[in-house]
Coordinates of C-alpha atoms in Angstrom, one line a residue:
Chain A
X30 CA 34.4 24.5 -76.5
X31 CA 30.8 25.7 -76.6
X32 CA 30.2 28.9 -74.8
X33 CA 26.6 29.9 -74.2
X34 CA 26.0 33.6 -74.5
X35 CA 22.4 33.1 -73.8
X36 CA 20.8 35.3 -71.2
X37 CA 19.5 32.2 -69.3
X38 CA 22.1 30.1 -67.5
X39 CA 19.8 27.9 -65.5
X40 CA 16.3 26.9 -66.7
X41 CA 14.1 24.7 -64.6
X42 CA 10.8 23.4 -66.2
X43 CA 8.0 21.4 -64.6
X44 CA 10.2 20.2 -61.7
X45 CA 8.6 17.7 -59.3
X46 CA 10.2 16.2 -56.2
X47 CA 8.7 13.7 -53.8
X48 CA 9.9 12.0 -50.7
X49 CA 7.5 9.1 -50.3
X50 CA 4.0 10.6 -50.0
X51 CA 5.4 14.0 -49.2
X52 CA 5.3 16.3 -52.3
X53 CA 8.0 18.9 -52.1
X54 CA 7.8 20.5 -55.6
X55 CA 5.2 20.3 -58.2
X56 CA 5.4 21.9 -61.7
X57 CA 8.1 24.3 -60.6
X58 CA 9.5 26.7 -63.2
X59 CA 12.5 29.0 -62.7
X60 CA 15.0 30.9 -64.9
X61 CA 18.3 32.3 -63.8
X62 CA 19.8 35.0 -66.0
X63 CA 23.5 35.5 -66.7
X64 CA 25.2 37.9 -64.3
X65 CA 22.4 38.2 -61.8
X66 CA 22.1 37.4 -58.1
X67 CA 18.9 35.4 -57.7
X68 CA 17.7 34.6 -54.2
X69 CA 15.2 31.8 -53.5
X70 CA 13.2 32.4 -50.4
X71 CA 10.5 30.4 -48.7
X72 CA 9.5 29.1 -45.3
X73 CA 11.5 26.4 -43.5
X74 CA 10.8 23.1 -45.2
X75 CA 9.5 24.7 -48.4
X76 CA 12.1 22.8 -50.4
X77 CA 14.6 25.6 -51.1
X78 CA 17.7 23.4 -50.5
X79 CA 16.0 20.5 -52.4
X80 CA 15.6 22.9 -55.4
X81 CA 19.3 23.7 -55.2
X82 CA 20.2 20.0 -54.9
X83 CA 18.0 19.2 -57.9
X84 CA 19.8 21.8 -60.0
X85 CA 23.2 20.6 -59.2
X86 CA 22.2 17.0 -59.7
X87 CA 22.4 15.7 -56.1
X88 CA 18.7 15.0 -56.1
X89 CA 17.0 13.0 -58.8
X90 CA 13.7 14.8 -59.6
X91 CA 10.5 12.8 -60.0
X92 CA 9.7 14.8 -63.1
X93 CA 10.7 17.9 -65.1
X94 CA 13.9 19.1 -66.7
X95 CA 16.8 21.2 -65.5
X96 CA 19.1 22.9 -68.0
X97 CA 22.3 24.4 -66.8
X98 CA 24.4 26.4 -69.3
X99 CA 22.2 25.1 -72.1
X100 CA 22.7 21.4 -71.2
X101 CA 20.2 19.0 -69.7
X102 CA 22.3 17.3 -67.1
X103 CA 20.1 14.3 -66.6
X104 CA 20.4 13.1 -70.2
X105 CA 23.9 14.4 -70.8
X106 CA 26.9 12.0 -71.0
X107 CA 29.1 11.9 -68.0
X108 CA 32.0 13.7 -69.7
X109 CA 29.7 16.6 -70.8
X110 CA 28.2 16.6 -67.3
X111 CA 31.7 16.8 -65.7
X112 CA 32.6 19.7 -67.9
X113 CA 29.5 21.6 -66.9
X114 CA 30.1 20.7 -63.2
X115 CA 33.5 22.3 -63.4
X116 CA 31.8 25.6 -64.4
X117 CA 29.9 25.9 -61.2
X118 CA 30.9 26.2 -57.5
X119 CA 28.8 25.2 -54.6
X120 CA 29.0 26.4 -51.0
X121 CA 27.0 24.1 -48.6
X122 CA 25.4 25.4 -45.5
X123 CA 28.2 24.9 -43.0
X124 CA 30.9 25.1 -45.7
X125 CA 31.2 21.3 -45.9
X126 CA 35.0 21.6 -45.8
X127 CA 36.9 18.3 -45.6
X128 CA 37.7 18.2 -42.0
X129 CA 41.0 16.4 -42.3
X130 CA 42.5 18.9 -44.7
X131 CA 43.7 22.5 -44.0
X132 CA 41.8 25.3 -45.7
X133 CA 44.6 25.7 -48.3
X134 CA 44.4 22.0 -49.1
X135 CA 40.6 22.1 -49.3
X136 CA 40.8 24.8 -52.0
X137 CA 43.5 22.9 -53.8
X138 CA 41.4 19.7 -54.0
X139 CA 39.4 20.7 -57.1
X140 CA 42.5 22.1 -58.8
X141 CA 44.5 18.9 -58.2
X142 CA 41.6 16.8 -59.4
X143 CA 40.6 18.8 -62.5
X144 CA 43.7 20.5 -63.9
X145 CA 47.3 19.6 -63.9
X146 CA 49.0 22.7 -62.6
X147 CA 52.4 23.3 -61.0
X148 CA 52.3 23.1 -57.2
X149 CA 53.6 26.7 -56.6
X150 CA 51.0 28.1 -58.9
X151 CA 48.2 26.2 -57.2
X152 CA 49.4 27.4 -53.8
X153 CA 49.4 31.0 -55.0
X154 CA 46.0 30.6 -56.6
X155 CA 44.6 29.0 -53.4
X156 CA 46.0 31.9 -51.3
X157 CA 44.5 34.3 -53.8
X158 CA 41.1 32.8 -53.2
X159 CA 41.6 33.0 -49.5
X160 CA 42.3 36.7 -49.8
X161 CA 39.4 37.2 -52.2
X162 CA 36.9 35.9 -49.7
X163 CA 38.3 38.1 -47.0
X164 CA 40.0 35.5 -44.8
X165 CA 43.3 36.3 -43.1
X166 CA 46.4 34.7 -44.6
X167 CA 47.1 32.6 -41.6
X168 CA 43.7 30.8 -42.0
X169 CA 45.3 28.9 -44.9
X170 CA 47.1 26.4 -42.6
X171 CA 44.2 26.0 -40.2
X172 CA 41.9 23.0 -40.1
X173 CA 38.1 23.7 -40.5
X174 CA 37.6 22.8 -36.8
X175 CA 39.9 25.7 -35.8
X176 CA 37.7 28.3 -37.7
X177 CA 34.6 30.1 -36.6
X178 CA 31.3 29.5 -38.4
X179 CA 31.6 32.6 -40.5
X180 CA 35.2 31.8 -41.5
X181 CA 34.1 28.2 -42.4
X182 CA 31.5 29.7 -44.7
X183 CA 34.0 32.0 -46.3
X184 CA 36.4 29.1 -46.7
X185 CA 33.6 27.2 -48.3
X186 CA 33.1 30.0 -50.9
X187 CA 36.9 30.0 -51.5
X188 CA 36.7 26.3 -52.4
X189 CA 33.7 26.9 -54.5
X190 CA 35.7 29.6 -56.4
X191 CA 38.7 27.3 -56.9
X192 CA 38.0 26.6 -60.5
X193 CA 36.9 30.1 -61.4
X194 CA 33.3 29.1 -62.0
X195 CA 30.6 31.0 -63.9
X196 CA 27.8 30.1 -61.5
X197 CA 28.0 30.1 -57.7
X198 CA 25.5 28.3 -55.6
X199 CA 25.1 29.4 -52.0
X200 CA 23.0 27.5 -49.5
X201 CA 22.0 29.9 -46.7
X202 CA 25.2 31.9 -46.7
X203 CA 24.2 34.2 -43.8
X204 CA 22.4 31.7 -41.5
X205 CA 24.0 31.5 -38.1
X206 CA 26.1 34.6 -38.6
X207 CA 26.0 37.7 -36.4
X208 CA 24.4 40.8 -38.1
X209 CA 27.7 42.4 -38.8
X210 CA 29.1 39.2 -40.2
X211 CA 26.0 38.7 -42.3
X212 CA 26.3 42.2 -43.7
X213 CA 30.0 41.6 -44.5
X214 CA 28.9 38.4 -46.3
X215 CA 26.3 40.3 -48.4
X216 CA 29.0 42.7 -49.4
X217 CA 31.3 39.9 -50.3
X218 CA 28.7 38.3 -52.6
X219 CA 28.2 41.6 -54.4
X220 CA 32.0 42.2 -54.7
X221 CA 32.7 38.7 -56.0
X222 CA 29.8 38.8 -58.4
X223 CA 31.0 42.1 -59.9
X224 CA 34.7 41.4 -60.1
X225 CA 34.6 37.7 -61.1
X226 CA 31.6 38.1 -63.4
X227 CA 29.5 35.4 -61.6
X228 CA 26.0 34.4 -61.7
X229 CA 24.9 33.7 -58.1
X230 CA 22.0 31.4 -57.1
X231 CA 21.4 31.8 -53.4
X232 CA 19.0 30.1 -51.0
X233 CA 18.2 32.2 -48.0
X234 CA 15.7 33.4 -45.6
X235 CA 17.5 36.5 -44.6
X236 CA 15.5 39.5 -45.7
X237 CA 18.5 41.9 -45.2
X238 CA 20.5 39.9 -47.7
X239 CA 17.7 40.0 -50.2
X240 CA 17.5 43.8 -50.1
X241 CA 21.2 44.4 -50.1
X242 CA 22.6 42.0 -52.6
X243 CA 20.0 40.4 -54.8
X244 CA 18.9 41.5 -58.3
X245 CA 15.8 39.2 -58.3
X246 CA 13.9 37.1 -55.7
X247 CA 12.1 33.9 -56.4
X248 CA 9.4 33.0 -53.8
X249 CA 9.0 29.3 -53.2
X250 CA 5.6 28.6 -51.6
X251 CA 3.1 25.8 -52.0
X252 CA 5.4 23.6 -53.9
X253 CA 6.2 26.0 -56.7
X254 CA 7.6 29.4 -57.5
X255 CA 4.8 31.9 -57.1
X256 CA 6.6 35.0 -58.1
X257 CA 10.0 36.2 -59.4
X258 CA 10.8 39.9 -59.3
X259 CA 13.1 42.6 -58.0
X260 CA 13.1 42.8 -54.2
X261 CA 11.4 46.2 -54.2
X262 CA 8.6 45.1 -56.5
X263 CA 8.1 41.6 -55.0
X264 CA 7.1 43.1 -51.6
X265 CA 4.0 44.5 -53.3
X266 CA 3.0 41.1 -54.6
X267 CA -0.5 40.1 -53.4
X268 CA 0.3 36.5 -52.4
X269 CA -0.5 36.1 -48.7
X270 CA 2.8 34.5 -47.7
X271 CA 4.7 37.3 -49.4
X272 CA 2.6 39.9 -47.7
X273 CA 3.1 38.2 -44.3
X274 CA 6.8 37.9 -44.9
X275 CA 7.7 41.3 -46.3
X276 CA 5.1 43.4 -44.4
X277 CA 5.9 41.6 -41.1
X278 CA 8.1 43.5 -38.6
X279 CA 11.4 42.1 -40.0
X280 CA 10.5 42.7 -43.6
X281 CA 9.6 46.3 -43.0
X282 CA 12.8 47.1 -41.1
X283 CA 14.9 45.5 -43.8
X284 CA 13.2 47.5 -46.5
X285 CA 13.4 50.7 -44.5
X286 CA 17.1 50.2 -44.0
X287 CA 17.5 49.8 -47.8
X288 CA 15.5 53.0 -48.5
X289 CA 17.7 54.9 -46.0
X290 CA 20.8 53.6 -47.5
X291 CA 19.8 54.5 -51.1
X292 CA 18.8 58.0 -49.9
X293 CA 22.2 58.5 -48.3
X294 CA 23.9 57.4 -51.5
Chain B
X17 CA 36.9 30.6 -77.8
X18 CA 40.4 29.5 -78.2
X19 CA 43.3 29.1 -75.8
X20 CA 45.4 32.2 -75.3
X21 CA 48.1 32.8 -77.9
X22 CA 51.2 34.7 -77.2
X23 CA 53.0 36.9 -79.8
X24 CA 55.9 39.2 -79.4
X25 CA 55.6 42.7 -80.6
X26 CA 58.6 45.0 -81.0
X27 CA 57.7 48.7 -80.6
X28 CA 60.3 51.4 -81.4
X29 CA 61.3 52.1 -77.8
X30 CA 62.8 48.6 -77.4
X31 CA 60.3 47.2 -74.9
X32 CA 59.6 43.5 -75.0
X33 CA 55.8 43.6 -75.5
X34 CA 53.9 40.4 -75.4
X35 CA 50.4 40.3 -76.9
X36 CA 48.0 37.9 -75.4
X37 CA 45.0 36.8 -77.5
X38 CA 42.1 34.4 -76.9
X39 CA 40.9 33.1 -73.6
X40 CA 43.1 33.2 -70.5
X41 CA 41.0 31.1 -68.1
X42 CA 41.3 28.2 -65.7
X43 CA 40.4 25.5 -68.2
X44 CA 43.0 26.8 -70.7
X45 CA 45.6 27.2 -68.1
X46 CA 47.7 24.0 -68.7
X47 CA 48.1 24.9 -72.4
X48 CA 48.9 28.5 -71.6
X49 CA 51.6 27.4 -69.1
X50 CA 53.4 25.3 -71.6
X51 CA 53.4 28.3 -74.0
X52 CA 54.8 30.5 -71.3
X53 CA 57.5 28.0 -70.6
X54 CA 58.5 28.1 -74.3
X55 CA 59.1 31.9 -74.1
X56 CA 62.8 32.7 -74.2
X57 CA 62.7 36.0 -72.4
X58 CA 60.7 37.9 -69.8
X59 CA 58.2 40.4 -71.2
X60 CA 58.3 43.9 -69.9
X61 CA 54.8 44.8 -71.1
X62 CA 51.6 42.9 -71.8
X63 CA 49.2 44.0 -74.5
X64 CA 45.7 42.6 -73.8
X65 CA 43.8 44.4 -76.6
X66 CA 42.7 41.1 -78.1
X67 CA 42.0 39.1 -74.9
X68 CA 38.5 37.5 -75.0
X69 CA 38.1 36.1 -71.6
X70 CA 40.0 36.4 -68.3
X71 CA 39.4 34.9 -64.9
X72 CA 41.2 35.3 -61.6
X73 CA 43.5 32.3 -62.3
X74 CA 44.4 33.7 -65.7
X75 CA 45.0 37.1 -64.2
X76 CA 47.4 35.6 -61.6
X77 CA 49.3 33.8 -64.3
X78 CA 49.7 37.0 -66.3
X79 CA 51.0 38.8 -63.2
X80 CA 53.4 36.0 -62.5
X81 CA 54.7 36.5 -66.0
X82 CA 55.6 40.1 -65.2
X83 CA 57.0 40.1 -61.7
X84 CA 57.2 38.4 -58.3
X85 CA 54.3 38.5 -55.8
X86 CA 55.6 41.4 -53.7
X87 CA 55.6 43.6 -56.9
X88 CA 52.3 42.6 -58.4
X89 CA 50.8 45.9 -57.5
X90 CA 53.4 47.9 -59.4
X91 CA 53.2 45.4 -62.3
X92 CA 49.7 46.4 -63.2
X93 CA 50.9 49.6 -65.0
X94 CA 52.8 47.4 -67.4
X95 CA 49.6 45.9 -68.7
X96 CA 48.2 47.9 -71.7
X97 CA 45.0 48.0 -73.6
X98 CA 43.0 45.8 -71.3
X99 CA 39.3 46.0 -71.3
X100 CA 38.0 47.9 -68.2
X101 CA 36.5 44.7 -66.7
X102 CA 39.8 42.8 -67.3
X103 CA 41.8 45.7 -65.9
X104 CA 39.6 45.8 -62.7
X105 CA 40.0 42.0 -62.2
X106 CA 43.8 42.2 -62.7
X107 CA 44.0 45.0 -60.2
X108 CA 41.9 43.1 -57.6
X109 CA 44.1 40.0 -58.0
X110 CA 47.3 42.0 -57.8
X111 CA 46.1 43.7 -54.6
X112 CA 44.9 40.5 -52.9
X113 CA 47.6 38.1 -54.1
X114 CA 50.5 40.4 -53.4
X115 CA 49.0 41.6 -50.1
X116 CA 50.3 39.0 -47.7
X117 CA 53.8 37.5 -47.6
X118 CA 53.9 33.7 -47.3
X119 CA 53.5 32.6 -43.7
X120 CA 56.5 30.6 -42.5
X121 CA 55.7 26.9 -42.7
X122 CA 57.1 23.6 -41.6
X123 CA 60.7 23.2 -40.5
X124 CA 63.2 20.5 -41.5
X125 CA 61.9 16.9 -41.4
X126 CA 64.6 15.9 -38.9
X127 CA 63.4 18.6 -36.5
X128 CA 59.8 17.6 -37.0
X129 CA 60.6 14.0 -36.4
X130 CA 62.3 14.9 -33.1
X131 CA 59.4 17.0 -32.0
X132 CA 56.9 14.2 -32.9
X133 CA 59.0 11.7 -30.9
X134 CA 59.1 14.0 -27.9
X135 CA 55.4 14.8 -28.1
X136 CA 54.5 11.1 -28.4
X137 CA 56.6 10.2 -25.4
X138 CA 55.1 12.9 -23.2
X139 CA 51.7 12.1 -24.6
X140 CA 51.9 8.5 -23.3
X141 CA 52.7 9.7 -19.8
X142 CA 49.9 12.3 -19.9
X143 CA 47.6 9.6 -21.3
X144 CA 48.3 7.1 -18.5
X145 CA 47.7 9.9 -16.0
X146 CA 44.4 10.8 -17.6
X147 CA 43.3 7.2 -17.7
X148 CA 44.0 6.7 -14.1
X149 CA 42.1 9.9 -13.3
X150 CA 39.1 8.6 -15.3
X151 CA 39.1 5.3 -13.5
X152 CA 38.9 7.3 -10.3
X153 CA 36.0 9.5 -11.6
X154 CA 34.1 6.4 -12.7
X155 CA 34.7 4.6 -9.4
X156 CA 33.5 7.7 -7.5
X157 CA 30.4 7.9 -9.6
X158 CA 29.8 4.2 -9.1
X159 CA 30.2 4.5 -5.4
X160 CA 27.6 7.3 -5.4
X161 CA 25.2 5.0 -7.1
X162 CA 25.9 2.2 -4.7
X163 CA 25.3 4.4 -1.7
X164 CA 22.1 5.7 -3.3
X165 CA 23.1 9.3 -4.0
X166 CA 22.7 8.9 -7.7
X167 CA 20.5 6.7 -9.9
X168 CA 21.5 3.8 -12.0
X169 CA 19.7 4.1 -15.4
X170 CA 18.3 0.6 -15.7
X171 CA 16.7 1.0 -19.2
X172 CA 20.0 2.1 -20.6
X173 CA 21.8 -0.8 -18.8
X174 CA 19.5 -3.3 -20.3
X175 CA 19.8 -1.8 -23.7
X176 CA 23.6 -2.0 -23.6
X177 CA 23.4 -5.5 -22.2
X178 CA 21.5 -6.6 -25.3
X179 CA 23.8 -4.8 -27.7
X180 CA 27.2 -5.7 -26.1
X181 CA 26.2 -9.1 -24.7
X182 CA 23.3 -10.9 -26.4
X183 CA 24.2 -9.6 -29.9
X184 CA 27.8 -10.8 -29.4
X185 CA 26.8 -14.4 -28.5
X186 CA 26.8 -15.8 -32.1
X187 CA 30.2 -14.4 -33.1
X188 CA 31.9 -15.2 -29.7
X189 CA 30.6 -18.8 -29.7
X190 CA 31.5 -19.5 -33.3
X191 CA 35.0 -18.1 -32.9
X192 CA 35.7 -20.0 -29.7
X193 CA 34.3 -23.2 -31.2
X194 CA 36.7 -22.9 -34.1
X195 CA 39.7 -22.1 -31.9
X196 CA 38.8 -25.0 -29.6
X197 CA 38.8 -27.3 -32.6
X198 CA 42.2 -25.9 -33.8
X199 CA 43.7 -26.3 -30.3
X200 CA 42.5 -29.9 -30.2
X201 CA 43.9 -30.7 -33.6
X202 CA 47.3 -29.1 -32.9
X203 CA 47.8 -30.8 -29.5
X204 CA 46.6 -34.1 -30.9
X205 CA 49.2 -34.0 -33.7
X206 CA 52.0 -33.2 -31.3
X207 CA 50.9 -35.8 -28.6
X208 CA 50.1 -38.6 -31.0
X209 CA 53.9 -39.5 -31.3
X210 CA 54.0 -40.1 -27.5
X211 CA 50.8 -42.1 -27.6
X212 CA 49.3 -39.5 -25.4
X213 CA 46.4 -38.2 -27.5
X214 CA 44.1 -38.4 -24.5
X215 CA 45.9 -35.4 -23.0
X216 CA 44.2 -33.3 -25.6
X217 CA 41.2 -33.3 -23.2
X218 CA 43.2 -31.5 -20.5
X219 CA 44.8 -29.1 -22.9
X220 CA 41.6 -28.0 -24.4
X221 CA 39.6 -27.8 -21.2
X222 CA 42.3 -26.1 -19.1
X223 CA 43.3 -23.6 -21.7
X224 CA 39.8 -22.6 -22.4
X225 CA 38.7 -22.4 -18.7
X226 CA 41.8 -20.5 -17.6
X227 CA 42.8 -18.4 -20.6
X228 CA 41.2 -18.6 -24.0
X229 CA 37.5 -18.3 -23.1
X230 CA 37.8 -15.0 -21.3
X231 CA 40.7 -13.6 -23.4
X232 CA 39.0 -14.3 -26.7
X233 CA 35.7 -12.9 -25.6
X234 CA 37.4 -9.8 -24.1
X235 CA 39.3 -9.1 -27.4
X236 CA 36.1 -9.6 -29.4
X237 CA 34.1 -7.3 -27.1
X238 CA 36.9 -4.7 -27.2
X239 CA 36.7 -4.7 -31.0
X240 CA 33.0 -4.8 -31.2
X241 CA 31.7 -2.8 -28.3
X242 CA 34.6 -0.7 -27.1
X243 CA 34.8 0.8 -30.6
X244 CA 31.1 1.3 -30.6
X245 CA 31.2 3.2 -27.3
X246 CA 33.9 5.5 -28.6
X247 CA 32.1 6.2 -31.8
X248 CA 28.7 6.8 -30.1
X249 CA 30.0 9.0 -27.4
X250 CA 32.5 10.7 -29.8
X251 CA 29.9 11.7 -32.3
X252 CA 27.7 12.9 -29.5
X253 CA 30.7 15.0 -28.4
X254 CA 31.3 16.4 -31.8
X255 CA 27.7 17.5 -32.1
X256 CA 27.9 19.2 -28.6
X257 CA 25.4 16.7 -27.1
X258 CA 27.8 16.1 -24.2
X259 CA 27.9 19.8 -23.5
X260 CA 24.1 19.9 -23.7
X261 CA 24.0 17.1 -21.1
X262 CA 26.3 19.1 -18.8
X263 CA 24.2 22.3 -19.4
X264 CA 21.1 20.4 -18.3
X265 CA 22.9 19.8 -15.0
X266 CA 23.3 16.1 -15.7
X267 CA 26.5 14.1 -15.5
X268 CA 27.7 12.4 -18.7
X269 CA 29.6 9.8 -16.6
X270 CA 26.4 8.8 -14.8
X271 CA 24.3 9.0 -18.0
X272 CA 26.6 7.5 -20.6
X273 CA 29.5 5.8 -19.0
X274 CA 28.0 3.9 -16.0
X275 CA 25.3 2.1 -17.9
X276 CA 27.8 0.9 -20.5
X277 CA 30.2 -0.2 -17.7
X278 CA 27.6 -2.0 -15.7
X279 CA 26.3 -3.8 -18.9
X280 CA 29.8 -5.0 -19.7
X281 CA 30.5 -6.0 -16.1
X282 CA 27.5 -8.3 -16.2
X283 CA 27.8 -9.5 -19.8
X284 CA 31.5 -10.2 -20.2
X285 CA 31.5 -13.0 -17.6
X286 CA 28.5 -14.5 -19.3
X287 CA 30.1 -14.2 -22.7
X288 CA 33.3 -15.7 -21.3
X289 CA 31.3 -18.7 -19.9
X290 CA 29.7 -19.2 -23.3
X291 CA 33.1 -18.9 -24.9
X292 CA 34.5 -21.6 -22.6
X293 CA 31.7 -24.0 -23.4
X294 CA 31.9 -23.5 -27.2
X295 CA 35.7 -24.0 -27.1
X296 CA 35.3 -27.3 -25.2
X297 CA 32.5 -28.3 -27.6
X298 CA 34.9 -27.7 -30.4
X299 CA 37.4 -29.9 -28.7
X300 CA 34.8 -32.6 -28.1
X301 CA 33.8 -32.6 -31.7
X302 CA 37.4 -32.9 -33.0
X303 CA 38.0 -35.6 -30.4
X304 CA 35.0 -37.6 -31.5
X305 CA 35.6 -37.2 -35.2
X306 CA 39.3 -37.4 -35.6
X307 CA 41.0 -38.7 -32.5
X308 CA 38.8 -41.6 -31.3
X309 CA 38.0 -39.9 -28.1
X310 CA 34.2 -40.4 -27.6
X311 CA 32.3 -37.5 -26.0
X312 CA 31.6 -39.6 -22.9
X313 CA 35.2 -40.4 -22.6
X314 CA 36.1 -36.7 -23.1
X315 CA 33.7 -35.6 -20.3
X316 CA 34.8 -38.3 -17.9
X317 CA 38.4 -37.5 -18.4
X318 CA 37.7 -33.8 -18.0
X319 CA 35.9 -34.5 -14.7
X320 CA 38.8 -36.5 -13.4
X321 CA 41.6 -34.2 -14.4
X322 CA 40.3 -30.6 -14.6
X323 CA 39.6 -28.8 -11.4
X324 CA 36.4 -26.7 -11.0
X325 CA 38.3 -23.7 -9.6
X326 CA 39.9 -23.2 -13.1
X327 CA 36.5 -22.0 -14.2
X328 CA 36.5 -19.4 -11.3
X329 CA 40.1 -18.4 -12.1
X330 CA 39.0 -17.6 -15.7
X331 CA 35.8 -15.9 -14.8
X332 CA 37.4 -13.8 -12.2
X333 CA 39.3 -11.9 -14.9
X334 CA 36.2 -11.0 -16.9
X335 CA 35.0 -8.1 -14.7
X336 CA 38.5 -6.6 -14.7
X337 CA 38.7 -6.8 -18.5
X338 CA 35.1 -5.4 -18.8
X339 CA 36.1 -2.4 -16.6
X340 CA 39.2 -1.7 -18.8
X341 CA 37.3 -2.0 -22.1
X342 CA 34.3 0.1 -21.0
X343 CA 36.5 2.8 -19.4
X344 CA 38.9 3.2 -22.3
X345 CA 36.0 3.1 -24.9
X346 CA 34.1 5.8 -23.0
X347 CA 37.2 8.0 -22.2
X348 CA 38.3 8.0 -25.8
X349 CA 34.8 9.0 -26.9
X350 CA 34.8 11.9 -24.4
X351 CA 38.1 13.1 -25.8
X352 CA 36.9 13.5 -29.4
X353 CA 37.1 17.1 -30.6
X354 CA 35.2 18.4 -33.5
X355 CA 35.9 16.6 -36.7
X356 CA 34.9 13.3 -38.2
X357 CA 38.5 12.4 -38.5
X358 CA 38.9 12.8 -34.7
X359 CA 36.1 10.2 -34.1
X360 CA 38.0 7.8 -36.3
X361 CA 41.3 8.4 -34.7
X362 CA 39.9 7.9 -31.2
X363 CA 38.0 4.8 -32.1
X364 CA 41.2 3.2 -33.4
X365 CA 43.1 4.3 -30.4
X366 CA 40.3 2.9 -28.1
X367 CA 40.5 -0.6 -29.7
X368 CA 44.3 -0.7 -29.7
X369 CA 44.5 0.4 -26.1
X370 CA 41.9 -1.9 -24.7
X371 CA 43.3 -5.0 -26.5
X372 CA 46.7 -4.1 -25.3
X373 CA 45.7 -3.6 -21.7
X374 CA 43.5 -6.7 -21.7
X375 CA 46.6 -8.8 -22.7
X376 CA 48.8 -7.0 -20.2
X377 CA 46.4 -7.7 -17.4
X378 CA 46.0 -11.3 -18.5
X379 CA 49.7 -11.7 -18.2
X380 CA 49.6 -10.1 -14.7
X381 CA 46.9 -12.5 -13.7
X382 CA 49.0 -15.4 -15.0
X383 CA 51.9 -14.2 -12.8
X384 CA 49.7 -13.7 -9.8
X385 CA 48.1 -17.2 -10.1
X386 CA 51.5 -18.7 -10.5
X387 CA 52.8 -17.0 -7.3
X388 CA 49.7 -18.2 -5.5
X389 CA 50.2 -21.8 -6.8
X390 CA 46.8 -21.9 -8.3

């Protein structure tokens, strides 16, 4: 098995995406380093989710290359592709849990499909994932429709973690959550990243999450990434969209909260 | 990086120390498990000084090697020389995995079976009650429209007339044409021995006018449109559109159910009439081509022997069937909750119920007509 110890786990070069006449991305470059939490922000319709889908291969790009863990997935053979795909986990916006299966069964799906493990071990592993994402134990036997939005997202992460991936993709993890739930989620991302040694790629437009849990922020405006930097430094970037976003009322309060927190600590 | 290797080490104090080397991760787990099964005794200590990689699945397997879930937390002290990050992960896993005892799950299958049987039985009664209630609600709304207190949505009615009526004409006429031909063939074969092939005319025309025309079109419409009603309203329900309608102070019955019902009430008799015609045309064709009954002869014989009121007896059933199909289709749609699976379940249930009830009512009509000597 080839283990990449490179600092870069995802590398996107010259990516272009089009839907008919509408150009979503053009000449987009982005690197994600091992062990960091990278957030992609941008306005609604800026193509954040399309970027995520291009990286995980759900969206065929018009041009450009995407390397994940050192492999170009578009040109790779299907067996190589599958082995890379097992090393990442994806949480979709509303969890995208299989609605006819219980949470426990949802988490066991990737385990059953990819590895032949004894049933009792799989059960215990699945319950461990449920505990790791902070769901109560009785959520295991519930159907997705019996869970709240926040719990569905947590269950979605638990399924994404089923195979102990190296990279975790999160599509808008805090959207639609109450402020306390969202804060809990930010904390969860940090905890998981630290204890499971994950690289996290996260699409968001929640400024609070950016300041609490991200190492770097990539700003996606005008069809490409205009800047990648730490949250504190990116707010000083001269690009007008970034200025409007970070120096607007919500950006300022999020940053103030961060400064207060660091002073207390 | 290689799969984890297990080696025994015998320190002086008599502990059974198992040294784990290599990678102890999800993808190496099957190999590791076979190696663990090959161990002949339970280790009392684990030495992780040469462990290269560890993930949460691997940590769980190592803990299982030492003790049972309730004691994972105490087992962590029996792991030696782990790297700090590995130690932290093992402690996290021990805490979370051992934290909750297993919730009590499913009872015996016999018990479950009895519970399911009971629930299904009481479900049927509750369901019949609910259906009767829905019939009442719909009729009440219908009455409000007739008396002018509510509006009939004409655009929607016409739209559904096209979808459930006009679009169904090709399939209904083709199917009835074929069934008409088959009925003609079957009866001709049976009657030929008595030299009474000409009776084929009565058999085809009477059966299609009184029974087959309306029954076949009702069954087709139940499969085609009843299921569509359930799926449409059901997916609206699962996306909270029905709630939105209510929150806008509108009535889903008036907005969604009545237009579909009115469209079917108008179109099912029309479809049934087309079905009767195509069935008879099928009979005429078979008569002309295989039985030496010319179309003229067929028509003259039909005029002599078949009464016109058979047509009305057949068409009279169509609005009743239309009411059943539309109400069941819409009610099942409104009962959908949440998931995509629920939409599928209710769609199936809607088709099964409407076909069942159509046939039951057809039988009731047959009894009624017989008692009335019609």
